Coordinates of C-alpha atoms in Angstrom, one line a residue:
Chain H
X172 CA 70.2 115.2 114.3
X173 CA 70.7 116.2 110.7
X174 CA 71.6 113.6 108.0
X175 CA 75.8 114.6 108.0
X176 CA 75.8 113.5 111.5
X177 CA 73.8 110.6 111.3
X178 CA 76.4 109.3 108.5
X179 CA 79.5 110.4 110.4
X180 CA 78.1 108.8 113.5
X181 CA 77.5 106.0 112.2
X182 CA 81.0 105.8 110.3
X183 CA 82.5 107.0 114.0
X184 CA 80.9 103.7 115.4
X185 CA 82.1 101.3 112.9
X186 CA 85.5 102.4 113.1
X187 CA 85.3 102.5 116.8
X188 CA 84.3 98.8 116.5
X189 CA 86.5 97.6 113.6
X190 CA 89.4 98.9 115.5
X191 CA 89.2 96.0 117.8
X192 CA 91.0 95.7 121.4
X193 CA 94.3 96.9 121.8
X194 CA 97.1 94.2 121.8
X195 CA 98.0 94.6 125.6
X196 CA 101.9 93.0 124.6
X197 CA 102.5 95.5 122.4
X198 CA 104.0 98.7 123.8
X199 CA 106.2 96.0 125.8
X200 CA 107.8 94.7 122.4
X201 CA 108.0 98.1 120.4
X202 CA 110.1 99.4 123.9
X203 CA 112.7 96.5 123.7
X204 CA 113.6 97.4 120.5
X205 CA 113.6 100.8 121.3
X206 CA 116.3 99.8 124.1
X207 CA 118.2 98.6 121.3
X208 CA 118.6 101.3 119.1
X209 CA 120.7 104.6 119.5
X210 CA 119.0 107.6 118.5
X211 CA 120.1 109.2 115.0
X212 CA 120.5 112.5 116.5
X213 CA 123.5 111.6 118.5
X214 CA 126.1 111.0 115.6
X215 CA 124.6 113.4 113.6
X216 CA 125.0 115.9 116.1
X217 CA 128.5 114.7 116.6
X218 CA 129.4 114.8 112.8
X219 CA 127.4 118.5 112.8
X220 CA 130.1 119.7 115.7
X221 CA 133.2 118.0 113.7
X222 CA 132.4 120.2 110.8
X223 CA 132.2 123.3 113.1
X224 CA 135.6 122.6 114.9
X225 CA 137.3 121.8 111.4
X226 CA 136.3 125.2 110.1
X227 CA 136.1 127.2 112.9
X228 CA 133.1 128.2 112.9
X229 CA 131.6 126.7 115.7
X230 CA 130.1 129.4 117.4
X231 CA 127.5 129.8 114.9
X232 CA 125.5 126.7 115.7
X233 CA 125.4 127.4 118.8
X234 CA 122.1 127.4 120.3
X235 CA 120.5 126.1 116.8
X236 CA 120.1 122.7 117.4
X237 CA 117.4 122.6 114.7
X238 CA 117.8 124.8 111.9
X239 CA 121.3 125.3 110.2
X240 CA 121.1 128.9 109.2
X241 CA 123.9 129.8 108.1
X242 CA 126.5 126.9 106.3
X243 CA 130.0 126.7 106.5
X244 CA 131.5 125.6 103.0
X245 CA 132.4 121.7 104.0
X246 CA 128.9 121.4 105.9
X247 CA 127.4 122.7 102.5
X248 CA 129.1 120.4 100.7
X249 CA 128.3 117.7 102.4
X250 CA 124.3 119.1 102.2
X251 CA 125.1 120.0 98.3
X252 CA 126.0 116.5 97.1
X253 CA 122.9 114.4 98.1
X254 CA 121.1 117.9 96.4
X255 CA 123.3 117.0 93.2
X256 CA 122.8 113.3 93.4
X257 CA 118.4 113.5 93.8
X258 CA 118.1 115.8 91.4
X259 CA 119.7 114.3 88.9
X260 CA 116.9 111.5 89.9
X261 CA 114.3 113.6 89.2
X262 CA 115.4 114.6 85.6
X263 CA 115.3 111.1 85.0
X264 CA 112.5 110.2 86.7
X265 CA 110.2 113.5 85.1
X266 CA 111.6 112.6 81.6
X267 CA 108.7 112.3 79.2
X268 CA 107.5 108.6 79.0
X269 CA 108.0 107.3 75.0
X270 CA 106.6 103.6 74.8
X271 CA 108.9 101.0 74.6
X272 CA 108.1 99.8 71.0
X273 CA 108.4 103.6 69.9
X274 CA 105.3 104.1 68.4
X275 CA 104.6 107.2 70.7
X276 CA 105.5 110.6 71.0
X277 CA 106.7 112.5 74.4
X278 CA 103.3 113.4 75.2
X279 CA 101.4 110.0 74.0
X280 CA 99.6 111.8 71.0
X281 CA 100.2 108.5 69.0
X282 CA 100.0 105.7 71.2
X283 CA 98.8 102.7 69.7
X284 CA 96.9 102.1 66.8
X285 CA 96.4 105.2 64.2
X286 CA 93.2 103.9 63.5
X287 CA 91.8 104.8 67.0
X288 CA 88.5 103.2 66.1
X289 CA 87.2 101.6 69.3
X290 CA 86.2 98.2 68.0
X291 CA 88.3 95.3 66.6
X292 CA 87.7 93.5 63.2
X293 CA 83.8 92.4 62.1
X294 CA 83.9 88.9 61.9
X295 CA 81.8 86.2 63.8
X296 CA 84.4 84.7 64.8
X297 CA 86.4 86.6 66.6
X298 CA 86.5 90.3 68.3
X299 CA 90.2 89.9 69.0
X300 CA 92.8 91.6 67.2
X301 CA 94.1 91.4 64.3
X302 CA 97.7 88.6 64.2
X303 CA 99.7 91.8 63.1
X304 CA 98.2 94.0 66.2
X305 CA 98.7 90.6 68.4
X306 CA 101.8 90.5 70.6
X307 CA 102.5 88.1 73.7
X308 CA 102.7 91.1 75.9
X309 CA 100.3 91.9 78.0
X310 CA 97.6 90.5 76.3
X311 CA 95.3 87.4 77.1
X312 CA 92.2 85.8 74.9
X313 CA 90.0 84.4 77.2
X314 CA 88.3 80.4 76.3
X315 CA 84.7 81.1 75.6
X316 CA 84.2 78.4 77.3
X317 CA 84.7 80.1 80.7
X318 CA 82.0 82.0 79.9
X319 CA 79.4 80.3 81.4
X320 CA 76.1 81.1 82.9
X321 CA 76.8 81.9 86.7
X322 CA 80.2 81.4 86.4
X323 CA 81.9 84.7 88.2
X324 CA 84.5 85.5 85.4
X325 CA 88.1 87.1 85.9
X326 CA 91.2 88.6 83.9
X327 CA 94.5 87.7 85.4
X328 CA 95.5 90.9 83.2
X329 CA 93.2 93.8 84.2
X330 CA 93.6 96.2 86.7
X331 CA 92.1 96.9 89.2
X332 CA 91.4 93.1 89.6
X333 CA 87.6 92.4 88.3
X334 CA 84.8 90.0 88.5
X335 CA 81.8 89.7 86.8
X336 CA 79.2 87.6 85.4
X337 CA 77.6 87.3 81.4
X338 CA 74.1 87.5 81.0
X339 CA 72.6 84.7 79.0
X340 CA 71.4 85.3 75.7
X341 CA 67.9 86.3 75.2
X342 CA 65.5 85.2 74.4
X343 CA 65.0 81.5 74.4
X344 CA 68.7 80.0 74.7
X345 CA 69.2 80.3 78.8
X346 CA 72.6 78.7 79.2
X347 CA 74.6 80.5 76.3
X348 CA 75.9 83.9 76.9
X349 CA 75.1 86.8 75.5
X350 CA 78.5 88.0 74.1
X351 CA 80.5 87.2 71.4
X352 CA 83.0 84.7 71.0
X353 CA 86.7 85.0 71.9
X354 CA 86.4 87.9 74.3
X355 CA 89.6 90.1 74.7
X356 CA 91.5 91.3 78.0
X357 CA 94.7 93.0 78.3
X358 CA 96.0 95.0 81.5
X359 CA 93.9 97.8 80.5
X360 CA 91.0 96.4 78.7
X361 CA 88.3 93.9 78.8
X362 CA 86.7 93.3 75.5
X363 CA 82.9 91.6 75.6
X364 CA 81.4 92.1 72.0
X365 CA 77.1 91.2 71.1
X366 CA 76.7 88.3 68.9
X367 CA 74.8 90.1 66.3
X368 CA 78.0 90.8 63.8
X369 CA 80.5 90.7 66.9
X370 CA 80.3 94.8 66.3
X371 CA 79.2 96.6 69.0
X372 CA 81.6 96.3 71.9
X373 CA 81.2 96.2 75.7
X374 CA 84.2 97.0 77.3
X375 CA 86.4 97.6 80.6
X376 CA 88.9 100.1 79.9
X377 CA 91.6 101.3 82.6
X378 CA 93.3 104.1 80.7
X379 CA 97.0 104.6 80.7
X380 CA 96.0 108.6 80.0
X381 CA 93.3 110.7 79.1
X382 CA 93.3 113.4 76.9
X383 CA 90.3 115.3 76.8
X384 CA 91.4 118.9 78.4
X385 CA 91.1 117.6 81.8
X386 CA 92.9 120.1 84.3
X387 CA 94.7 117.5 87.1
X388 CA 95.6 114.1 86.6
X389 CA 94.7 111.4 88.2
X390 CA 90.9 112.1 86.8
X391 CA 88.1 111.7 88.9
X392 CA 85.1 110.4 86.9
X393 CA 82.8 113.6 88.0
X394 CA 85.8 115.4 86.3
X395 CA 86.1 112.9 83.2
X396 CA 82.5 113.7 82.6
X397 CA 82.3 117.3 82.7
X398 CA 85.4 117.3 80.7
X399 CA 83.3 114.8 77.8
X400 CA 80.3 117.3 78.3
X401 CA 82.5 120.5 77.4
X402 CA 84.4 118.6 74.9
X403 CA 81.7 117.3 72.4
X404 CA 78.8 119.7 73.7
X405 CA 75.2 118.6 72.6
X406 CA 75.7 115.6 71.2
X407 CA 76.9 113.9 74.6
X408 CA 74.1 113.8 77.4
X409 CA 74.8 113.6 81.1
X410 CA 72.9 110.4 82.4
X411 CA 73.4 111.2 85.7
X412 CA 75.4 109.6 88.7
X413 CA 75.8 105.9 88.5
X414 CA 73.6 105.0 92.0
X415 CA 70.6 107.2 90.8
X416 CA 71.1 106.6 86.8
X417 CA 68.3 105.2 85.3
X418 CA 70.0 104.1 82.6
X419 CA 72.5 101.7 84.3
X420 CA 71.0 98.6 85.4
X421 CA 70.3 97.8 89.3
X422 CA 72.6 94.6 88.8
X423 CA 75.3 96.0 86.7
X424 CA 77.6 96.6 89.7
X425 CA 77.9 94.2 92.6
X426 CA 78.1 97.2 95.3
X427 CA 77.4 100.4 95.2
X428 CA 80.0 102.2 92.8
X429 CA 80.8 106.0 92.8
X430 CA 80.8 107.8 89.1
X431 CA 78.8 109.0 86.3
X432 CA 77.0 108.0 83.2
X433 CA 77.4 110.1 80.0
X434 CA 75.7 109.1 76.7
X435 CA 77.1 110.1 73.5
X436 CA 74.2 110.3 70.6
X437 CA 74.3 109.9 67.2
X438 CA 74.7 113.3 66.3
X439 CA 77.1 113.7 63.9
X440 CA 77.4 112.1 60.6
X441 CA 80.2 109.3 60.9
X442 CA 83.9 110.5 59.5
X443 CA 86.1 107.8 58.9
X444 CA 89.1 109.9 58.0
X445 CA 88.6 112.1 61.1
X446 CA 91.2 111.6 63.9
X447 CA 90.2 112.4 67.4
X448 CA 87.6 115.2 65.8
X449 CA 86.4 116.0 69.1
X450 CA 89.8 115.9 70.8
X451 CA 89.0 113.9 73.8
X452 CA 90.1 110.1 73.7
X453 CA 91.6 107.2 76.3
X454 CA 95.2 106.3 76.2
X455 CA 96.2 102.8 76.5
X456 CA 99.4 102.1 77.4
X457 CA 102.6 101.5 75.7
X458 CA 103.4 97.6 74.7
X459 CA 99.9 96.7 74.2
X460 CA 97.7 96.0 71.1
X461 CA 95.2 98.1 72.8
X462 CA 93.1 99.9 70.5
X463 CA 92.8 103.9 71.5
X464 CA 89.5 104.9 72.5
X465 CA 88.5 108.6 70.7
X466 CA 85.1 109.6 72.4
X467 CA 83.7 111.1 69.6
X468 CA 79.9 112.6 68.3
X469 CA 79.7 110.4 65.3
X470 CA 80.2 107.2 67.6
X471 CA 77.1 106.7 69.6
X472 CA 78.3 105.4 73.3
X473 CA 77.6 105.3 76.6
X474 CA 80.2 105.5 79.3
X475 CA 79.7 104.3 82.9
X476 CA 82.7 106.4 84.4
X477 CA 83.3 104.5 88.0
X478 CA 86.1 105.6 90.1
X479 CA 87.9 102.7 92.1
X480 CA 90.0 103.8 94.7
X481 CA 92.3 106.2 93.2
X482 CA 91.8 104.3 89.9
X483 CA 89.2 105.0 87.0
X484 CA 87.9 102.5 85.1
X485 CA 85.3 102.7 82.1
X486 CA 82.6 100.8 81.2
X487 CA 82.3 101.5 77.6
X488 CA 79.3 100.2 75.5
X489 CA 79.8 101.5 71.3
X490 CA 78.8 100.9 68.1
X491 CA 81.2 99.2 65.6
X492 CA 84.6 100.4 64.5
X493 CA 83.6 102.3 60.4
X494 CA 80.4 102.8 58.4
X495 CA 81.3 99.2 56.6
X496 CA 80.9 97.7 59.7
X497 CA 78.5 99.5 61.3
X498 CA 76.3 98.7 57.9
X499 CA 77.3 94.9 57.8
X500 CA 76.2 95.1 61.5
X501 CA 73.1 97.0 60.5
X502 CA 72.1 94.5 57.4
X503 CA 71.8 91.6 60.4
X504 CA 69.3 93.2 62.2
X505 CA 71.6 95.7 64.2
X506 CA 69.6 97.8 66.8
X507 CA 72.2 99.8 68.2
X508 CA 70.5 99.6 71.9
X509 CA 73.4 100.7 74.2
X510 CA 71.4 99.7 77.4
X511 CA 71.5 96.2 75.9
X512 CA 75.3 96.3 75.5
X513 CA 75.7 97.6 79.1
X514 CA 72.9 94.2 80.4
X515 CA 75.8 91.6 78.7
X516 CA 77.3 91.6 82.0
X517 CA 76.1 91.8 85.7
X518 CA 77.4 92.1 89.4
X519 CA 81.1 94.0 88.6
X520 CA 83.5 93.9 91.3
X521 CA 86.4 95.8 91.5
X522 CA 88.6 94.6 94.5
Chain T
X184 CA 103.5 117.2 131.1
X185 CA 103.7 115.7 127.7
X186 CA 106.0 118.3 126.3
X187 CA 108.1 117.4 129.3
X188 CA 108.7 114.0 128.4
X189 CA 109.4 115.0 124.4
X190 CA 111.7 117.0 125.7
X191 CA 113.5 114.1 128.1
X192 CA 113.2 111.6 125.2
X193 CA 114.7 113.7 122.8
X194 CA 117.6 113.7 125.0
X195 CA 117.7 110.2 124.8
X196 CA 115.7 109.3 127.9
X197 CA 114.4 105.9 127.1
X198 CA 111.9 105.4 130.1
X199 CA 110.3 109.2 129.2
X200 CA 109.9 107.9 125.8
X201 CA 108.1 104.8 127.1
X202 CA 106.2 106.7 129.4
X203 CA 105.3 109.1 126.5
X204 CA 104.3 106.6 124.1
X205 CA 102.3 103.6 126.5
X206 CA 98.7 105.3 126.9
X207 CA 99.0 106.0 122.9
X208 CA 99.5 102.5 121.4
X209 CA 96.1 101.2 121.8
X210 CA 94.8 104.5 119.6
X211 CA 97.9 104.1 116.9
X212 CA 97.0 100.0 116.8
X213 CA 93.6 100.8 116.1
X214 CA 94.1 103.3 113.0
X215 CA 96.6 100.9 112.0
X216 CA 94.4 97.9 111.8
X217 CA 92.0 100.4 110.2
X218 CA 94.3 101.5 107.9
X219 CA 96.1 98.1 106.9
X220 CA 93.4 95.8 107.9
X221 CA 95.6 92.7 109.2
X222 CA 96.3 92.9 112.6
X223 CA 99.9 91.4 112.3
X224 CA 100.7 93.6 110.2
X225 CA 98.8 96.7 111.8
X226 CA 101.2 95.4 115.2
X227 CA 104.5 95.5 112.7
X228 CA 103.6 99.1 111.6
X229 CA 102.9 100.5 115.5
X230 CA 106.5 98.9 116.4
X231 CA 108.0 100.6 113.6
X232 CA 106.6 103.9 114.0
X233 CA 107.4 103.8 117.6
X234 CA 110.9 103.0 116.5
X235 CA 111.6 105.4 114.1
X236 CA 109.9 107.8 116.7
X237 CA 112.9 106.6 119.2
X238 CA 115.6 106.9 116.5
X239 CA 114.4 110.6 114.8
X240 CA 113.1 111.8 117.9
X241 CA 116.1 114.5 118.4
X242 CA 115.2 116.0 114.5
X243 CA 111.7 117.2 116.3
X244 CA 112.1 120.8 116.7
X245 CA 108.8 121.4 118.2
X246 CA 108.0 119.2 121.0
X247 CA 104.5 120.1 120.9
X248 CA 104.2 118.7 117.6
X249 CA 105.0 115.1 119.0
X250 CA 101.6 113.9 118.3
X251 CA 101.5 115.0 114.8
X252 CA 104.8 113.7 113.7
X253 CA 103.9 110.6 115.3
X254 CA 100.4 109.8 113.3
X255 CA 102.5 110.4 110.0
X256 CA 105.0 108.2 110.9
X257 CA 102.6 105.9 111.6
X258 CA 100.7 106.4 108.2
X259 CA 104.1 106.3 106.2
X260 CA 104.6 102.7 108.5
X261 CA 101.4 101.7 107.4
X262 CA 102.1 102.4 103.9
X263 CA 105.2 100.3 103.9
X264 CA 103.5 97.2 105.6
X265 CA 100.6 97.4 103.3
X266 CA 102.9 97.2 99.9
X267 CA 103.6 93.2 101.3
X268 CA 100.1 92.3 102.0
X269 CA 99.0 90.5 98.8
X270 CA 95.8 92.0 97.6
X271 CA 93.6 88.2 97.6
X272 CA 95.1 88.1 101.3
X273 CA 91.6 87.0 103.5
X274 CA 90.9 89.2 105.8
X275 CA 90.1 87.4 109.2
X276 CA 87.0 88.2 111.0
X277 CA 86.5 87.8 114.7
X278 CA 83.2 86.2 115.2
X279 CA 81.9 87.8 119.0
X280 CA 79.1 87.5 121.2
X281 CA 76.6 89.6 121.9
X282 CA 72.8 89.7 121.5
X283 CA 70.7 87.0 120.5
X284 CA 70.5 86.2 116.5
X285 CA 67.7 87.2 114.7
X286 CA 66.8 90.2 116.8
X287 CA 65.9 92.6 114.7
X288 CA 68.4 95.1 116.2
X289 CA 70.8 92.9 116.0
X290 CA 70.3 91.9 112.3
X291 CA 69.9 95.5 111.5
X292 CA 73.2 96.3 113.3
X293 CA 75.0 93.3 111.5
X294 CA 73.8 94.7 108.1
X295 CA 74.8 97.8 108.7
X296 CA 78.0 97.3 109.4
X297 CA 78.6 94.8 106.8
X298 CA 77.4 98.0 104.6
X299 CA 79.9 99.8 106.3
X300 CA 82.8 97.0 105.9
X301 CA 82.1 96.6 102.4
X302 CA 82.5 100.3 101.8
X303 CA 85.2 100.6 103.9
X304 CA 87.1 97.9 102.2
X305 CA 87.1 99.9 98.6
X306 CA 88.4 102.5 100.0
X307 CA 92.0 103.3 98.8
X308 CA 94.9 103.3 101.6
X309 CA 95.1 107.2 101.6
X310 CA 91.2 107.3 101.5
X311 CA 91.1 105.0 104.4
X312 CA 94.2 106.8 106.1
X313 CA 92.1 110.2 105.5
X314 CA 88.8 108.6 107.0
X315 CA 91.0 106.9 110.3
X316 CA 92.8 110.3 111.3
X317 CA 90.1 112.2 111.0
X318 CA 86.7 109.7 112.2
X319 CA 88.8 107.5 114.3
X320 CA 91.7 109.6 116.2
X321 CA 89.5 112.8 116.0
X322 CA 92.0 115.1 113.9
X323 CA 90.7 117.9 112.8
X324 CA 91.2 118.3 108.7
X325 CA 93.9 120.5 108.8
X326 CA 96.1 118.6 111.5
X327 CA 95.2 114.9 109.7
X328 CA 96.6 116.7 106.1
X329 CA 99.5 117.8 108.2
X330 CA 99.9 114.2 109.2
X331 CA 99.7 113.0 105.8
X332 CA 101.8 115.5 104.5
X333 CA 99.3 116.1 101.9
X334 CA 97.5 120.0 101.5
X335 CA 94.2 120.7 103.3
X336 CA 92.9 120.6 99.7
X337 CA 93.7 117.2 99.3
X338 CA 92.7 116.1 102.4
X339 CA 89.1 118.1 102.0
X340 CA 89.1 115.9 98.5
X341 CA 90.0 112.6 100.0
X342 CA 87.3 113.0 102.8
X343 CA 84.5 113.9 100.8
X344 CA 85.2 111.0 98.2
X345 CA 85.5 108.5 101.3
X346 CA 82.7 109.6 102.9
X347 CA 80.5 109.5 99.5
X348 CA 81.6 105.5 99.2
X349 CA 81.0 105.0 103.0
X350 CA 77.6 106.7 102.7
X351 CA 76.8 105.1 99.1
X352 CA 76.9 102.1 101.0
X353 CA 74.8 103.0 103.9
X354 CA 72.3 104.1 101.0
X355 CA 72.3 100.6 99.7
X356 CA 71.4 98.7 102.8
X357 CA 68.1 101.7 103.6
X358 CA 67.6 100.6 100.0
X359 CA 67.5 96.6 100.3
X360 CA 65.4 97.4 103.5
X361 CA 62.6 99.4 101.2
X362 CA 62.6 97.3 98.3
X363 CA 62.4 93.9 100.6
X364 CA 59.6 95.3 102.5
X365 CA 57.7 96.8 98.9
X366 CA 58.3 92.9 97.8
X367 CA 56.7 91.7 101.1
X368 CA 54.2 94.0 100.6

């Protein structure tokens, strides 16, 4: 027995087993209602011979109880104005999206923040942002104090719904945590940022959109990576699925997580003027302060790609926001270790 | 014999409906529990199905197609009952008998399937929907898609991407096993 059927036996079994025992009351119930209800076909097949008599045309149903080739004009109207009424639904419904506070264009190209740098201010105070970029919407500053060793940690913001742990800080200080204070969360983004300058930024991101020549939305995170691959060539580095990756760590996730790890290397000399230079960034969504992320060559990252059910989510560990940062960050002893940024947090659910 | 009593029931026979449906709801009460993971509300979704089924029954053109229509009306049921089921909703276990604890083969088989629950439980409702029609009631991949209303495409896509979690997780527990018995070691 080859390794396919092992697996799909053993998937067979459990299903067989998790199924249960049937409910021996239940075909009993479903049949008294049953008895209760008159089948749809009835008046419809009465209303269908009404329209035939009041036109005359009866003859040409006959013998086509399923398929009504060829309309009379009142049975076509009645089919036409439903037609009407759902398409008109459908222009509304496929009308381009524009974010409520207007900041966007039909096809998100300015969502957000122009300043698509993927790290808030460099203080060591706080990594939140700015009071200007703050609204009450969708947006939630967790207490430090919740951060505590051991302590499984939760936004009642982000989705898909996530739990996780902080890593103390190392070396010698066991009970505080590793991360800066005043980390961020919104509905699509957890923000954890490393003491050292409060710079370099792990974070969660669910994005609203992705723009980075993908062919088919929803993205998968194979697809997401090959896309970041094409996009900025050789300066990012595939690192490999996430179960085999020796770069992630074996407690980042709590269970096994499907996805892929791409590195993005310092390649590129950092351009502070340059928008979206390698035309590949996550969307966030309209009404939040949500900073848009441009995956870039001159902003060394990694990015753990994960898909959750039908969602994606990225864990995203960069370097600071602009080279004034980046060298106030360096001046403090910055080591730009990515694989550090990634071990600030440990066993991530997604539920 | 079957397309017999689609045909009665279609004309509004109500004990060749019954007769129809009675050896299937045990099969469409599994893939529902599967599918929704509550067992009240797995019941809820068979009834409805089985109602609609009643009430639609003289749109079905083909009455060899009964089955079929009758997994995606289930599946669409499903869907519905699962939008009310609050995601932090426990899900109840049923603690059985069986072998002794501690057994090794029992252990083993315990571990297992918890691997298996755990990846079972991340799957999305069409990737557990895609794994239940075609694992579970034996569809082949084109008639489950059909069932789902979704192309064989999809449906290949949705398989392979359950199967990967379900078998990520399998991969795990061969891993615990090999890294507990190097520790041992």
């Amino acid at each position: 027995m080859n390794a396919d059927n092992r697996y799909d036996n053993a998937i067979r079994d459990y299903l067989i087993d998790a199924a249960g025992s049937p409910d021996p009351g239940l075909h009993a119930r479903s049949m008294d209602a049953v008895r209760s209800r008159r089948q749809r076909g009835q008046w419809f097949a009465r209303v269908r011979d009404l329209v035939a008599r009041s036109d005359g045309s009866g003859s040409r149903f006959a013998g086509r109880s399923g398929s009504l080739v060829r309309r009379s004009n009142s049975s076509a109207l009645l089919v036409a104005v439903p037609t009407v009424a759902v398409l008109g639904l459908m222009v509304v419904a496929l009308s381009p999206r524009t974010p409520i506070d207007g900041s966007g264009d039909a096809a998100g190209a300015s969502i957000a923040s122009p300043s698509s740098t993927p790290s808030p201010e460099s203080t060591d105070e706080s990594i939140a942002p700015s009071a200007s970029r703050s609204t009450s919407i969708g947006q939630l500053v967790l207490e430090r104090d919740a951060l505590a060793i051991g302590r499984t940690i939760t936004s009642d913001r982000f989705q898909p719904p996530v739990t996780f742990e902080v890593t103390p800080r190392m070396p010698g200080s066991p009970t505080e945590p590793d991360v800066c204070t005043a980390p961020y969360s919104s509905a699509g983004m957890i923000v954890l940022a490393h003491p050292k300058a409060c710079v370099d930024t792990l974070r969660l991101i669910h994005p609203y959109a992705i723009e980075c020549g993908l062919a088919a939305m929803p993205a998968h995170a194979d697809a997401l990576a090959d896309a970041i691959l094409e996009r900025l060539g050789k300066y990012a580095v595939d690192r490999g699925s996430v179960s085999d990756s020796p770069v992630v760590q074996a407690d980042l996730f709590a269970y096994p997580e499907i996805g892929r790890v791409v590195d993005i290397t310092a390649g590129r000399a950092f351009d502070q003027a340059a928008r979206d230079p390698d035309a590949c960034r996550l969307l966030t969504g309209p009404r939040t302060a949500d900073p848009v992320i441009e995956i870039r060559a001159d902003i060394p990252a990694r990015l753990i790609i994960v898909d959750v059910g039908d969602d994606l989510v990225v864990v995203w560990a960069g370097n600071g926001p602009d080279a004034a940062t980046r060298a106030a960050a360096l001046s403090r002893g910055y080591t730009g270790d990515l694989g550090h940024l990634t071990g600030l947090v440990r066993n991530l659910a997604f539920s | 014999m079957q397309r017999d009593l689609v045909i009665r029931a279609r004309a509004g026979d109500v004990e060749a409906f019954s007769a129809l449906t009675v050896d299937k709801v045990a099969r469409l009460t599994g893939a529902a529990r599967l599918i929704v993971r509550r067992d009240d509300i797995a019941a809820d979704a068979v009834q409805d199905a089985l109602l609609l089924a009643w009430v639609d029954l003289p749109g079905l053109r083909d009455p060899d197609r009964f089955d079929a229509w009758l997994h995606r009306l289930l599946v669409r049921a499903c869907y519905r009952a699962a939008k009310h089921v609050r995601l932090r909703d426990v899900t109840e276990i049923v603690m059985g008998g069986g072998s002794e604890p501690g057994l090794p083969d029992h252990q083993s088989t315990v571990a297992m399937r918890d691997q298996l629950d755990r990846g079972f439980a991340r799957l999305s409702k069409d990737h557990r929907a895609a794994i239940v029609l075609h694992h579970y009631l034996g569809l082949s991949l084109a008639e489950a898609a059909d069932a789902l209303g979704i192309p064989l495409g999809t449906m290949q896509s949705r398989m392979n991407r359950a199967t990967r979690i379900m078998r990520a997780a399998l991969d795990a527990d061969e891993r615990t096993v090999k890294s507990a018995r190097e520790f041992v070691r």
